[in-house]
Coordinates of C-alpha atoms in Angstrom, one line a residue:
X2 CA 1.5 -14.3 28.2
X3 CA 0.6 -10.8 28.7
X4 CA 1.4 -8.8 25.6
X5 CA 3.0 -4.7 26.6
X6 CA 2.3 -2.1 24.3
X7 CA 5.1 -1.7 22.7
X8 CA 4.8 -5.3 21.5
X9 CA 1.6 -5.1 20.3
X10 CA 2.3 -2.1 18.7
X11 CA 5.1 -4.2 16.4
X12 CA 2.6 -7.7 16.1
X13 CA -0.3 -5.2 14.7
X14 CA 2.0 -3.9 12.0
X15 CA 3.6 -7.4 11.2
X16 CA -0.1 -8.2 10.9
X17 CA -1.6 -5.3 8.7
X18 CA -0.2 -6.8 5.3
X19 CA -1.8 -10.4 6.3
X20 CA -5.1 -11.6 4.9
X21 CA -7.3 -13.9 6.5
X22 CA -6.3 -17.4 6.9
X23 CA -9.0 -19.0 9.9
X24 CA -13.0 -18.0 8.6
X25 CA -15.5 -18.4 11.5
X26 CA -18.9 -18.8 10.4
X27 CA -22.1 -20.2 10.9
X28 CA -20.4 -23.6 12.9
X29 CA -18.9 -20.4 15.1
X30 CA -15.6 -21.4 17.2
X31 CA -15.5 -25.4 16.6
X32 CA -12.9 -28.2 17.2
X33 CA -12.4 -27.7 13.3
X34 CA -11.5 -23.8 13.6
X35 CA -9.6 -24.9 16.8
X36 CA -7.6 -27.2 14.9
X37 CA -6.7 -25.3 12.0
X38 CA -5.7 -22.2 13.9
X39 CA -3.6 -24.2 16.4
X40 CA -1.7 -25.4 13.2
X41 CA -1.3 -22.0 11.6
X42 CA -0.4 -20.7 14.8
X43 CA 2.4 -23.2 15.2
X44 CA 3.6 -22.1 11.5
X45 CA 3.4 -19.0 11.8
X46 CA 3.2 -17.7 15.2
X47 CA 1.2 -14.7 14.1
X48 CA -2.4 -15.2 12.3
X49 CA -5.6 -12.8 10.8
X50 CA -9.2 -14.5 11.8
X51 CA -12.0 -13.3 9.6
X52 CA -15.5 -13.5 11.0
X53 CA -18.7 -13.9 9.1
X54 CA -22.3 -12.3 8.9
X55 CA -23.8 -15.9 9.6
X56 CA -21.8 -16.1 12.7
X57 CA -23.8 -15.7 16.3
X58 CA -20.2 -14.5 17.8
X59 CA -19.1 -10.8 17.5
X60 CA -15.8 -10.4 16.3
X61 CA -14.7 -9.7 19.9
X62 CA -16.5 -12.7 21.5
X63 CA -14.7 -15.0 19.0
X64 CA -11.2 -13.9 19.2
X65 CA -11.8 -13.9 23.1
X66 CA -13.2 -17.8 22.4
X67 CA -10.7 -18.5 20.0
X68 CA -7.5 -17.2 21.4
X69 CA -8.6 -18.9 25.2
X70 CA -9.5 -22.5 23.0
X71 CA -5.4 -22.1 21.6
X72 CA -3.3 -20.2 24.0
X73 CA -2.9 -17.3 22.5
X74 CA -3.0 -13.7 22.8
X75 CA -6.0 -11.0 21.0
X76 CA -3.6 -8.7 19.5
X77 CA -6.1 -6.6 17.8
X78 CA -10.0 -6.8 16.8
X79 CA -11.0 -4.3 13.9
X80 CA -14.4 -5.1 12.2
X81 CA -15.2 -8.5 11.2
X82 CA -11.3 -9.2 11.8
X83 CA -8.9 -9.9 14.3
X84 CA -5.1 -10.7 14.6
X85 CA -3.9 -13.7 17.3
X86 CA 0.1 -14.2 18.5
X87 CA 1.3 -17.3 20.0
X88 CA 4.6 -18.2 20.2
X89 CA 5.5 -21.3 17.9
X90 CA 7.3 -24.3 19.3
X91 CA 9.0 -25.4 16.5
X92 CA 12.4 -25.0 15.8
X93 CA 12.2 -25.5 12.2
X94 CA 10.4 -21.5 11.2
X95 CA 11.1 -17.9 11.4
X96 CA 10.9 -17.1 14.8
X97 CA 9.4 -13.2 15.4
X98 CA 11.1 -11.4 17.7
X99 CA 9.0 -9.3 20.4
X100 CA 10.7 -6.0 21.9

């Protein structure tokens, strides 16, 4: 799903006031990291990746990884962090409501 601008511009600032919940580090993008943002993606639809010194990924390469391995969309990559969006399938959350 191809985010516009407009919608980006409203996930980055839903995003700002979120810290980090997915670390990537040395182990880089595993089934482990996978897993766990898959999960927090489903809960939350909208989640901050944080990505170490010991990592051989750049911050871009692993949101690029990352958000391909999960099906979700790069919102935004600043520093050592980056923002993903996936819409959740549950019926049970919050849902966030793109423009």
């Amino acid at each position: 799903m191809a985010l516009t601008g407009k919608q980006v511009r409203q996930l980055r600032s839903l995003a700002h006031h979120l810290n980090p919940v997915v670390q990537i580090g040395r182990g880089d993008v595993s089934d482990t990291v996978v897993a766990q943002t898959v999960e927090s993606l489903e809960a939350h639809e909208l989640v901050k990746c944080s990505v170490q010194d010991g990592s051989d990924l750049s911050c871009r390469e692993a949101a690029e990884l990352l958000a391909e391995r999960c099906g979700a969309d790069v919102v935004q990559v600043i520093g050592h962090r980056f923002t993903l969006y996936r819409p959740s399938s549950r019926k049970d959350i919050e849902k966030i409501v793109l423009v």
